[in-house]
Amino acid sequence: MSVLEGLRLEDVSLENDDFAERIPHETFQLLRREAPVWWYDWPHGRGFWCVTRHADVVAVSRDTKTFTSEQGANLEDLDDEQRAARQSMLETDPPRHTRLRGLVGPPFTPRTIKAYELVLRELTAAVLDRALPLGQFDFVEEVAKQLPIRVLARLLGTPDEDTDRLIDWGDRMIGNTDPELADVLHDSPESDRYRMLPFRSPAALELFEYGHRLAAERRRKPQDDLVTKLVHTEIDGERLSEREFDTMFLLLVVAGNETTRQAIAHGMLALAEHRDQWRRLLDEPELTWSAGADEILRWSSPVLHFRRTATRDVELGGRTIAAGDKVVIWYVSANFDEAVFEDPLRFDVGRRPNPHVTFGGGGPHYCLGAHLAKLEVQVMFDMLLPRLADLELTGAPERMRTNFTNALKRMPVRVTAE
């Protein structure tokens, strides 16, 4: 009897511990097959609807009038005071979302990003020149996390020597359910002291303080970077408030680093475990620039879900969702939907078509940094694979304890360079 045949809906669990060792694909397969819109009695707050089929994830993503982000984008139940204090661009809908996106959007357009390729190649070469001679190292630490944060530093205008601090703050916030990473665990009584902060994390205060110092410098001496835009550009005739600057700066730091880091890490892990696909990319290097990068992004699914809230009673997947209900769209399930992807658990660098929802299901919340993230993945594997004679794992990859991101904390490897 298969694992799926032995699994029942009443046994389904989507807690942090259920993702600590691997993605529970059989759980999502069961939900897609038997209950594609399914009520989950979450033990840490109000329950929520799980949306697991690709078509439904896309539908919810694009209908911001029915499924709003303004009540929160994660599972936590927020009161009005918390929402006001913690609201970022991620927790807004049009027209406000559109205006905020326009503020930081120009550096992320396809044309602008294409011009970054030479810079990305220089940064990638520096990362690989430093890491590969080590022979044995943590791939996440030495490679996967290095390129995205260096690119982000260039965009924000932060000093290169501050990149490790930015990564640390981001890890402590994203890892707020992992005892190794969190200053204060998200569901602990102590976290109430930080209930007004994103992720209920004191690391947010440190990042805010750093952002304030940087903003003060840009007010005195503007430069061609995102922080300058944040402190000088007006929206609706007004500049961003301190709170709006704080949450926007935090969003850029976390989102601009975490997603691409995990795509690179999981991409290398997938290639190490599927040597035929590694050889195919070497034999057909043009695939890295087309189907290969998209398959890495589908396979890695760095953000597992986001939450919406129903603004009205609505029918979806044969179920009635009531106004005020939380609705969680599971990108990791949609990316492995059998109705869309043939043999979805097969890693195939030549997969076409590949309508993955790694960057969202479309609509106004489609990932602002999608073009940059894809180019970083393309450049990394285009430059990395020809320099590797071999790469083998020297230990099991260690995952973050979270059901929010598909995050590898460590991946010890031994490499033989060409």
Tab-separated table of C-alpha atoms in Angstrom:
chain	number	residue	atom	x	y	z
A	1	MET	CA	0.000	0.000	0.000
A	2	SER	CA	1.388	3.438	-0.955
A	3	VAL	CA	1.826	6.267	1.526
A	4	LEU	CA	-1.036	8.093	-0.158
A	5	GLU	CA	-3.381	5.113	0.120
A	6	GLY	CA	-2.721	4.978	3.850
A	7	LEU	CA	-3.372	8.698	4.380
A	8	ARG	CA	-6.804	10.034	5.323
A	9	LEU	CA	-8.056	13.613	5.326
A	10	GLU	CA	-8.610	13.469	9.075
A	11	ASP	CA	-4.916	12.639	9.491
A	12	VAL	CA	-3.655	15.592	7.437
A	13	SER	CA	-1.350	17.929	9.325
A	14	LEU	CA	0.296	21.094	8.010
A	15	GLU	CA	2.272	22.147	11.072
A	16	ASN	CA	5.874	23.344	11.079
A	17	ASP	CA	7.160	19.935	12.162
A	18	ASP	CA	5.505	18.337	9.126
A	19	PHE	CA	7.914	20.281	6.902
A	20	ALA	CA	11.039	19.856	9.026
A	21	GLU	CA	12.431	16.919	7.032
A	22	ARG	CA	10.829	17.250	3.599
A	23	ILE	CA	7.832	18.618	1.711
A	24	PRO	CA	4.840	16.324	2.426
A	25	HIS	CA	3.876	15.916	-1.229
A	26	GLU	CA	1.550	13.017	-0.472
A	27	THR	CA	-0.522	15.299	1.769
A	28	PHE	CA	-1.008	17.843	-0.996
A	29	GLN	CA	-1.700	15.101	-3.526
A	30	LEU	CA	-4.475	13.803	-1.285
A	31	LEU	CA	-5.950	17.286	-0.853
A	32	ARG	CA	-5.853	18.036	-4.580
A	33	ARG	CA	-7.585	14.739	-5.299
A	34	GLU	CA	-10.217	14.621	-2.567
A	35	ALA	CA	-10.568	18.093	-1.018
A	36	PRO	CA	-8.940	20.816	-3.155
A	37	VAL	CA	-10.524	23.506	-0.973
A	38	TRP	CA	-10.308	22.109	2.525
A	39	TRP	CA	-10.887	23.534	5.994
A	40	TYR	CA	-7.946	23.116	8.362
A	41	ASP	CA	-8.511	23.516	12.108
A	42	TRP	CA	-5.273	25.324	12.887
A	43	PRO	CA	-4.365	24.772	16.548
A	44	HIS	CA	-2.628	28.167	16.902
A	45	GLY	CA	-5.514	30.441	15.952
A	46	ARG	CA	-8.503	30.630	13.648
A	47	GLY	CA	-8.633	27.841	11.093
A	48	PHE	CA	-8.272	28.455	7.389
A	49	TRP	CA	-9.170	27.137	3.960
A	50	CYS	CA	-6.373	25.319	2.111
A	51	VAL	CA	-6.406	25.952	-1.637
A	52	THR	CA	-4.226	23.353	-3.336
A	53	ARG	CA	-5.078	23.082	-7.046
A	54	HIS	CA	-3.181	25.176	-9.584
A	55	ALA	CA	-6.302	26.679	-11.190
A	56	ASP	CA	-7.758	27.723	-7.835
A	57	VAL	CA	-4.472	29.206	-6.614
A	58	VAL	CA	-4.338	31.321	-9.779
A	59	ALA	CA	-7.983	32.353	-9.416
A	60	VAL	CA	-7.553	33.473	-5.804
A	61	SER	CA	-4.300	35.274	-6.599
A	62	ARG	CA	-5.886	37.388	-9.316
A	63	ASP	CA	-9.114	38.306	-7.515
A	64	THR	CA	-7.972	40.830	-4.916
A	65	LYS	CA	-11.492	42.224	-4.499
A	66	THR	CA	-12.750	38.886	-3.191
A	67	PHE	CA	-9.523	37.686	-1.575
A	68	THR	CA	-7.752	40.566	0.115
A	69	SER	CA	-4.204	40.733	1.473
A	70	GLU	CA	-4.942	43.623	3.804
A	71	GLN	CA	-5.905	41.398	6.747
A	72	GLY	CA	-2.479	39.757	6.680
A	73	ALA	CA	-0.380	37.606	4.357
A	74	ASN	CA	0.643	34.921	6.863
A	75	LEU	CA	-1.304	32.600	9.129
A	76	GLU	CA	-1.224	34.764	12.246
A	77	ASP	CA	-4.460	36.423	13.356
A	78	LEU	CA	-3.842	40.169	13.630
A	79	ASP	CA	-5.929	42.796	15.381
A	80	ASP	CA	-6.361	46.289	13.927
A	81	GLU	CA	-3.440	47.694	15.920
A	82	GLN	CA	-1.083	44.974	14.722
A	83	ARG	CA	-2.176	45.349	11.102
A	84	ALA	CA	-1.550	49.084	11.190
A	85	ALA	CA	1.896	48.657	12.733
A	86	ARG	CA	3.081	45.788	10.549
A	87	GLN	CA	1.484	46.490	7.174
A	88	SER	CA	3.909	46.357	4.260
A	89	MET	CA	3.320	46.467	0.518
A	90	LEU	CA	2.649	42.735	0.782
A	91	GLU	CA	-0.405	43.416	2.957
A	92	THR	CA	-2.000	46.023	0.680
A	93	ASP	CA	-4.265	45.776	-2.350
A	94	PRO	CA	-4.737	48.144	-5.278
A	95	PRO	CA	-4.763	51.066	-5.578
A	96	ARG	CA	-2.370	51.560	-2.644
A	97	HIS	CA	-0.414	48.456	-3.559
A	98	THR	CA	0.006	49.673	-7.123
A	99	ARG	CA	1.405	53.017	-5.967
A	100	LEU	CA	3.839	51.423	-3.502
A	101	ARG	CA	4.950	48.933	-6.143
A	102	GLY	CA	5.560	51.786	-8.553
A	103	LEU	CA	7.868	53.368	-5.995
A	104	VAL	CA	10.344	50.480	-5.992
A	105	GLY	CA	9.440	48.830	-9.295
A	106	PRO	CA	11.685	50.533	-11.905
A	107	PRO	CA	14.910	48.655	-10.984
A	108	PHE	CA	13.073	45.333	-11.402
A	109	THR	CA	11.682	45.695	-14.932
A	110	PRO	CA	12.826	43.075	-17.489
A	111	ARG	CA	14.802	45.628	-19.487
A	112	THR	CA	16.588	46.990	-16.423
A	113	ILE	CA	17.299	43.517	-15.056
A	114	LYS	CA	18.782	42.352	-18.364
A	115	ALA	CA	21.367	45.105	-18.040
A	116	TYR	CA	22.436	43.539	-14.710
A	117	GLU	CA	23.730	40.382	-16.346
A	118	LEU	CA	27.357	41.521	-16.526
A	119	VAL	CA	27.276	42.607	-12.879
A	120	LEU	CA	25.687	39.290	-11.910
A	121	ARG	CA	28.432	37.408	-13.727
A	122	GLU	CA	31.125	39.390	-11.927
A	123	LEU	CA	29.501	38.775	-8.541
A	124	THR	CA	28.942	35.074	-9.287
A	125	ALA	CA	32.549	34.631	-10.382
A	126	ALA	CA	33.708	36.189	-7.114
A	127	VAL	CA	31.470	33.837	-5.101
A	128	LEU	CA	32.670	30.735	-6.946
A	129	ASP	CA	36.332	31.769	-6.924
A	130	ARG	CA	36.133	31.967	-3.149
A	131	ALA	CA	34.038	28.837	-2.494
A	132	LEU	CA	35.183	26.144	-4.903
A	133	PRO	CA	38.856	26.028	-3.811
A	134	LEU	CA	37.639	25.178	-0.296
A	135	GLY	CA	36.836	21.695	-1.556
A	136	GLN	CA	34.492	20.838	1.296
A	137	PHE	CA	31.995	23.396	2.577
A	138	ASP	CA	28.373	24.287	3.292
A	139	PHE	CA	26.812	25.071	-0.092
A	140	VAL	CA	24.107	27.252	1.448
A	141	GLU	CA	26.621	29.335	3.390
A	142	GLU	CA	29.336	29.696	0.775
A	143	VAL	CA	27.371	29.804	-2.483
A	144	ALA	CA	23.571	29.940	-2.323
A	145	LYS	CA	23.236	32.841	0.074
A	146	GLN	CA	26.152	34.863	-1.259
A	147	LEU	CA	24.909	35.972	-4.685
A	148	PRO	CA	21.391	37.221	-3.793
A	149	ILE	CA	22.550	39.308	-0.845
A	150	ARG	CA	25.375	40.911	-2.827
A	151	VAL	CA	22.941	41.861	-5.568
A	152	LEU	CA	20.499	43.191	-2.998
A	153	ALA	CA	23.230	45.306	-1.391
A	154	ARG	CA	23.899	46.928	-4.758
A	155	LEU	CA	20.219	47.733	-5.273
A	156	LEU	CA	19.627	49.077	-1.770
A	157	GLY	CA	22.910	50.908	-1.585
A	158	THR	CA	24.110	49.133	1.548
A	159	PRO	CA	27.850	48.590	2.115
A	160	ASP	CA	29.193	45.177	1.058
A	161	GLU	CA	30.577	44.630	4.539
A	162	ASP	CA	27.015	44.717	5.949
A	163	THR	CA	25.689	41.766	3.938
A	164	ASP	CA	26.240	39.223	6.719
A	165	ARG	CA	24.216	41.377	9.115
A	166	LEU	CA	21.355	41.644	6.626
A	167	ILE	CA	21.330	37.860	6.202
A	168	ASP	CA	21.374	37.331	9.951
A	169	TRP	CA	18.417	39.645	10.537
A	170	GLY	CA	16.466	37.978	7.737
A	171	ASP	CA	17.198	34.466	9.014
A	172	ARG	CA	16.151	35.317	12.548
A	173	MET	CA	12.828	36.686	11.289
A	174	ILE	CA	12.005	34.026	8.694
A	175	GLY	CA	13.173	31.381	11.149
A	176	ASN	CA	10.827	32.537	13.898
A	177	THR	CA	9.457	28.989	14.266
A	178	ASP	CA	12.878	27.301	14.353
A	179	PRO	CA	14.492	27.020	17.808
A	180	GLU	CA	17.970	27.300	16.298
A	181	LEU	CA	17.294	30.576	14.500
A	182	ALA	CA	14.607	32.436	16.419
A	183	ASP	CA	15.390	34.957	19.131
A	184	VAL	CA	11.891	34.276	20.418
A	185	LEU	CA	9.734	31.471	19.047
A	186	HIS	CA	6.652	32.827	17.315
A	187	ASP	CA	4.170	30.829	19.414
A	188	SER	CA	5.850	31.365	22.788
A	189	PRO	CA	4.292	33.614	25.459
A	190	GLU	CA	7.406	35.796	25.329
A	191	SER	CA	6.634	36.707	21.716
A	192	ASP	CA	3.704	38.847	22.880
A	193	ARG	CA	6.287	41.489	23.797
A	194	TYR	CA	7.004	41.785	20.074
A	195	ARG	CA	3.460	41.404	18.721
A	196	MET	CA	3.652	44.763	16.921
A	197	LEU	CA	6.748	43.728	14.977
A	198	PRO	CA	6.901	41.735	11.716
A	199	PHE	CA	7.385	38.034	12.457
A	200	ARG	CA	7.094	38.916	16.194
A	201	SER	CA	10.872	39.156	16.036
A	202	PRO	CA	13.190	41.539	17.895
A	203	ALA	CA	15.492	41.251	14.884
A	204	ALA	CA	13.061	43.595	13.137
A	205	LEU	CA	14.012	46.357	15.597
A	206	GLU	CA	17.687	45.946	14.737
A	207	LEU	CA	16.929	46.058	11.017
A	208	PHE	CA	14.735	49.137	11.468
A	209	GLU	CA	17.527	50.935	13.337
A	210	TYR	CA	19.978	50.075	10.570
A	211	GLY	CA	17.513	51.316	7.944
A	212	HIS	CA	17.017	54.600	9.810
A	213	ARG	CA	20.758	55.298	9.770
A	214	LEU	CA	20.925	54.529	6.069
A	215	ALA	CA	17.878	56.692	5.353
A	216	ALA	CA	19.391	59.624	7.244
A	217	GLU	CA	22.524	59.366	5.105
A	218	ARG	CA	20.450	59.355	1.899
A	219	ARG	CA	18.495	62.406	2.995
A	220	ARG	CA	21.767	64.274	3.356
A	221	LYS	CA	23.382	62.750	0.275
A	222	PRO	CA	21.045	61.077	-2.232
A	223	GLN	CA	22.403	58.293	-4.420
A	224	ASP	CA	21.087	56.140	-7.232
A	225	ASP	CA	19.669	53.368	-5.065
A	226	LEU	CA	16.399	52.110	-3.633
A	227	VAL	CA	16.838	53.632	-0.194
A	228	THR	CA	17.144	57.066	-1.791
A	229	LYS	CA	13.906	56.443	-3.678
A	230	LEU	CA	12.165	55.371	-0.491
A	231	VAL	CA	13.093	58.533	1.408
A	232	HIS	CA	12.658	61.101	-1.376
A	233	THR	CA	9.811	59.907	-3.626
A	234	GLU	CA	6.249	60.932	-2.848
A	235	ILE	CA	3.071	58.835	-3.143
A	236	ASP	CA	-0.228	60.728	-3.355
A	237	GLY	CA	1.696	63.900	-2.548
A	238	GLU	CA	3.265	62.491	0.612
A	239	ARG	CA	6.537	60.797	1.432
A	240	LEU	CA	6.569	57.457	3.194
A	241	SER	CA	6.078	57.620	6.938
A	242	GLU	CA	8.728	56.092	9.161
A	243	ARG	CA	6.565	53.001	9.651
A	244	GLU	CA	6.015	52.642	5.903
A	245	PHE	CA	9.737	53.013	5.264
A	246	ASP	CA	10.505	50.430	7.941
A	247	THR	CA	8.170	47.768	6.562
A	248	MET	CA	9.194	48.410	2.945
A	249	PHE	CA	12.898	48.212	3.793
A	250	LEU	CA	12.323	45.014	5.769
A	251	LEU	CA	10.314	43.469	2.919
A	252	LEU	CA	13.060	44.216	0.397
A	253	VAL	CA	15.763	42.741	2.648
A	254	VAL	CA	13.887	39.533	3.430
A	255	ALA	CA	12.226	38.878	0.068
A	256	GLY	CA	15.253	39.950	-1.936
A	257	ASN	CA	17.487	37.405	-0.264
A	258	GLU	CA	15.570	34.384	0.964
A	259	THR	CA	13.734	33.264	-2.190
A	260	THR	CA	16.673	33.169	-4.585
A	261	ARG	CA	18.968	31.647	-1.971
A	262	GLN	CA	16.638	28.691	-1.598
A	263	ALA	CA	16.120	28.313	-5.346
A	264	ILE	CA	19.888	28.042	-5.837
A	265	ALA	CA	20.324	25.634	-2.926
A	266	HIS	CA	17.451	23.357	-3.934
A	267	GLY	CA	18.505	23.565	-7.562
A	268	MET	CA	21.964	22.238	-6.752
A	269	LEU	CA	20.496	19.556	-4.507
A	270	ALA	CA	18.139	18.445	-7.281
A	271	LEU	CA	20.960	18.274	-9.813
A	272	ALA	CA	23.147	16.299	-7.385
A	273	GLU	CA	20.307	13.812	-6.927
A	274	HIS	CA	19.392	13.694	-10.643
A	275	ARG	CA	22.710	13.306	-12.417
A	276	ASP	CA	21.054	12.729	-15.799
A	277	GLN	CA	19.596	16.237	-15.586
A	278	TRP	CA	22.976	17.669	-14.583
A	279	ARG	CA	24.547	16.049	-17.651
A	280	ARG	CA	21.732	17.349	-19.817
A	281	LEU	CA	22.414	20.943	-18.775
A	282	LEU	CA	26.095	20.466	-19.543
A	283	ASP	CA	25.316	18.941	-22.939
A	284	GLU	CA	22.641	21.521	-23.725
A	285	PRO	CA	23.717	24.696	-21.870
A	286	GLU	CA	21.029	26.732	-23.596
A	287	LEU	CA	18.502	24.856	-21.438
A	288	THR	CA	19.760	26.713	-18.371
A	289	TRP	CA	18.472	29.902	-19.957
A	290	SER	CA	15.106	28.488	-20.914
A	291	ALA	CA	13.415	25.479	-19.384
A	292	GLY	CA	16.088	24.598	-16.822
A	293	ALA	CA	15.787	27.705	-14.677
A	294	ASP	CA	12.003	27.473	-14.603
A	295	GLU	CA	12.161	23.836	-13.539
A	296	ILE	CA	14.541	24.723	-10.707
A	297	LEU	CA	12.128	27.447	-9.612
A	298	ARG	CA	9.131	25.086	-9.784
A	299	TRP	CA	10.952	22.315	-7.976
A	300	SER	CA	12.281	24.546	-5.206
A	301	SER	CA	9.022	26.461	-4.537
A	302	PRO	CA	10.827	28.693	-1.994
A	303	VAL	CA	7.642	30.284	-0.601
A	304	LEU	CA	5.209	27.519	0.296
A	305	HIS	CA	2.101	29.632	0.794
A	306	PHE	CA	0.574	33.044	1.318
A	307	ARG	CA	-2.693	33.865	3.014
A	308	ARG	CA	-5.660	35.923	1.833
A	309	THR	CA	-8.953	36.780	3.542
A	310	ALA	CA	-12.370	36.495	1.898
A	311	THR	CA	-14.206	39.822	1.649
A	312	ARG	CA	-17.551	38.160	0.829
A	313	ASP	CA	-19.206	34.775	0.794
A	314	VAL	CA	-17.878	32.939	-2.255
A	315	GLU	CA	-17.966	29.469	-3.813
A	316	LEU	CA	-14.624	27.846	-4.617
A	317	GLY	CA	-13.899	24.223	-5.398
A	318	GLY	CA	-17.388	23.210	-4.389
A	319	ARG	CA	-17.083	24.771	-0.926
A	320	THR	CA	-18.631	27.925	0.497
A	321	ILE	CA	-16.052	30.298	1.922
A	322	ALA	CA	-17.558	32.851	4.293
A	323	ALA	CA	-16.639	36.507	4.432
A	324	GLY	CA	-13.799	36.925	6.919
A	325	ASP	CA	-12.427	33.403	6.483
A	326	LYS	CA	-8.695	32.982	6.012
A	327	VAL	CA	-7.758	31.431	2.663
A	328	VAL	CA	-4.264	29.961	2.239
A	329	ILE	CA	-2.969	29.421	-1.289
A	330	TRP	CA	-0.358	26.668	-1.356
A	331	TYR	CA	2.093	27.416	-4.161
A	332	VAL	CA	4.041	24.251	-3.402
A	333	SER	CA	0.923	22.197	-4.095
A	334	ALA	CA	-0.004	24.077	-7.263
A	335	ASN	CA	3.535	23.575	-8.583
A	336	PHE	CA	3.066	19.798	-8.388
A	337	ASP	CA	-0.521	19.614	-9.626
A	338	GLU	CA	-0.952	16.547	-11.827
A	339	ALA	CA	-3.613	18.340	-13.868
A	340	VAL	CA	-1.013	20.853	-15.033
A	341	PHE	CA	2.380	19.132	-14.811
A	342	GLU	CA	2.927	15.703	-16.306
A	343	ASP	CA	4.681	13.434	-13.797
A	344	PRO	CA	5.173	16.415	-11.433
A	345	LEU	CA	7.536	14.609	-9.034
A	346	ARG	CA	10.022	14.143	-11.864
A	347	PHE	CA	12.752	16.796	-12.015
A	348	ASP	CA	12.999	17.635	-15.728
A	349	VAL	CA	15.182	20.536	-16.888
A	350	GLY	CA	13.559	20.328	-20.309
A	351	ARG	CA	9.993	20.625	-18.993
A	352	ARG	CA	7.765	22.623	-21.331
A	353	PRO	CA	5.359	24.192	-20.742
A	354	ASN	CA	6.062	25.076	-17.132
A	355	PRO	CA	3.433	27.491	-15.761
A	356	HIS	CA	4.754	27.361	-12.199
A	357	VAL	CA	3.446	29.755	-9.571
A	358	THR	CA	6.715	30.159	-7.678
A	359	PHE	CA	6.415	33.930	-8.083
A	360	GLY	CA	2.686	33.939	-7.415
A	361	GLY	CA	-0.362	33.086	-9.455
A	362	GLY	CA	-0.491	36.365	-11.326
A	363	GLY	CA	-2.395	39.506	-10.471
A	364	PRO	CA	-1.074	42.583	-8.673
A	365	HIS	CA	0.902	40.598	-6.100
A	366	TYR	CA	3.055	38.786	-8.665
A	367	CYS	CA	6.597	38.873	-7.295
A	368	LEU	CA	8.289	42.196	-7.978
A	369	GLY	CA	11.724	40.542	-8.134
A	370	ALA	CA	10.752	37.625	-10.390
A	371	HIS	CA	12.909	38.665	-13.353
A	372	LEU	CA	15.918	39.314	-11.138
A	373	ALA	CA	15.536	36.035	-9.258
A	374	LYS	CA	15.280	34.029	-12.476
A	375	LEU	CA	18.339	35.754	-13.946
A	376	GLU	CA	20.333	35.037	-10.781
A	377	VAL	CA	19.443	31.346	-11.055
A	378	GLN	CA	20.323	31.293	-14.749
A	379	VAL	CA	23.677	32.986	-14.274
A	380	MET	CA	24.613	30.888	-11.246
A	381	PHE	CA	24.086	27.509	-12.912
A	382	ASP	CA	25.426	28.678	-16.256
A	383	MET	CA	28.701	29.530	-14.524
A	384	LEU	CA	28.770	26.901	-11.767
A	385	LEU	CA	28.127	23.636	-13.600
A	386	PRO	CA	31.042	23.899	-16.090
A	387	ARG	CA	33.393	24.490	-13.149
A	388	LEU	CA	32.346	21.318	-11.338
A	389	ALA	CA	33.860	17.943	-12.118
A	390	ASP	CA	31.756	16.575	-9.270
A	391	LEU	CA	29.745	17.565	-6.229
A	392	GLU	CA	28.622	15.123	-3.559
A	393	LEU	CA	26.735	15.589	-0.321
A	394	THR	CA	28.790	14.844	2.780
A	395	GLY	CA	25.774	14.898	5.059
A	396	ALA	CA	22.024	15.257	4.963
A	397	PRO	CA	20.745	18.760	4.144
A	398	GLU	CA	19.204	20.441	7.184
A	399	ARG	CA	15.845	22.134	6.756
A	400	MET	CA	14.332	25.044	8.618
A	401	ARG	CA	11.417	24.145	10.881
A	402	THR	CA	8.704	26.106	9.103
A	403	ASN	CA	5.666	25.596	6.912
A	404	PHE	CA	6.135	29.023	5.289
A	405	THR	CA	9.368	28.690	3.319
A	406	ASN	CA	11.092	25.722	1.713
A	407	ALA	CA	14.330	26.621	3.435
A	408	LEU	CA	17.598	24.719	3.693
A	409	LYS	CA	19.769	25.875	6.573
A	410	ARG	CA	22.782	23.803	5.645
A	411	MET	CA	23.903	21.534	2.815
A	412	PRO	CA	27.410	20.110	3.374
A	413	VAL	CA	29.158	19.200	0.119
A	414	ARG	CA	32.497	18.109	-1.291
A	415	VAL	CA	33.385	19.439	-4.718
A	416	THR	CA	35.950	18.597	-7.316
A	417	ALA	CA	36.582	21.563	-9.556
A	418	GLU	CA	37.338	21.298	-13.254
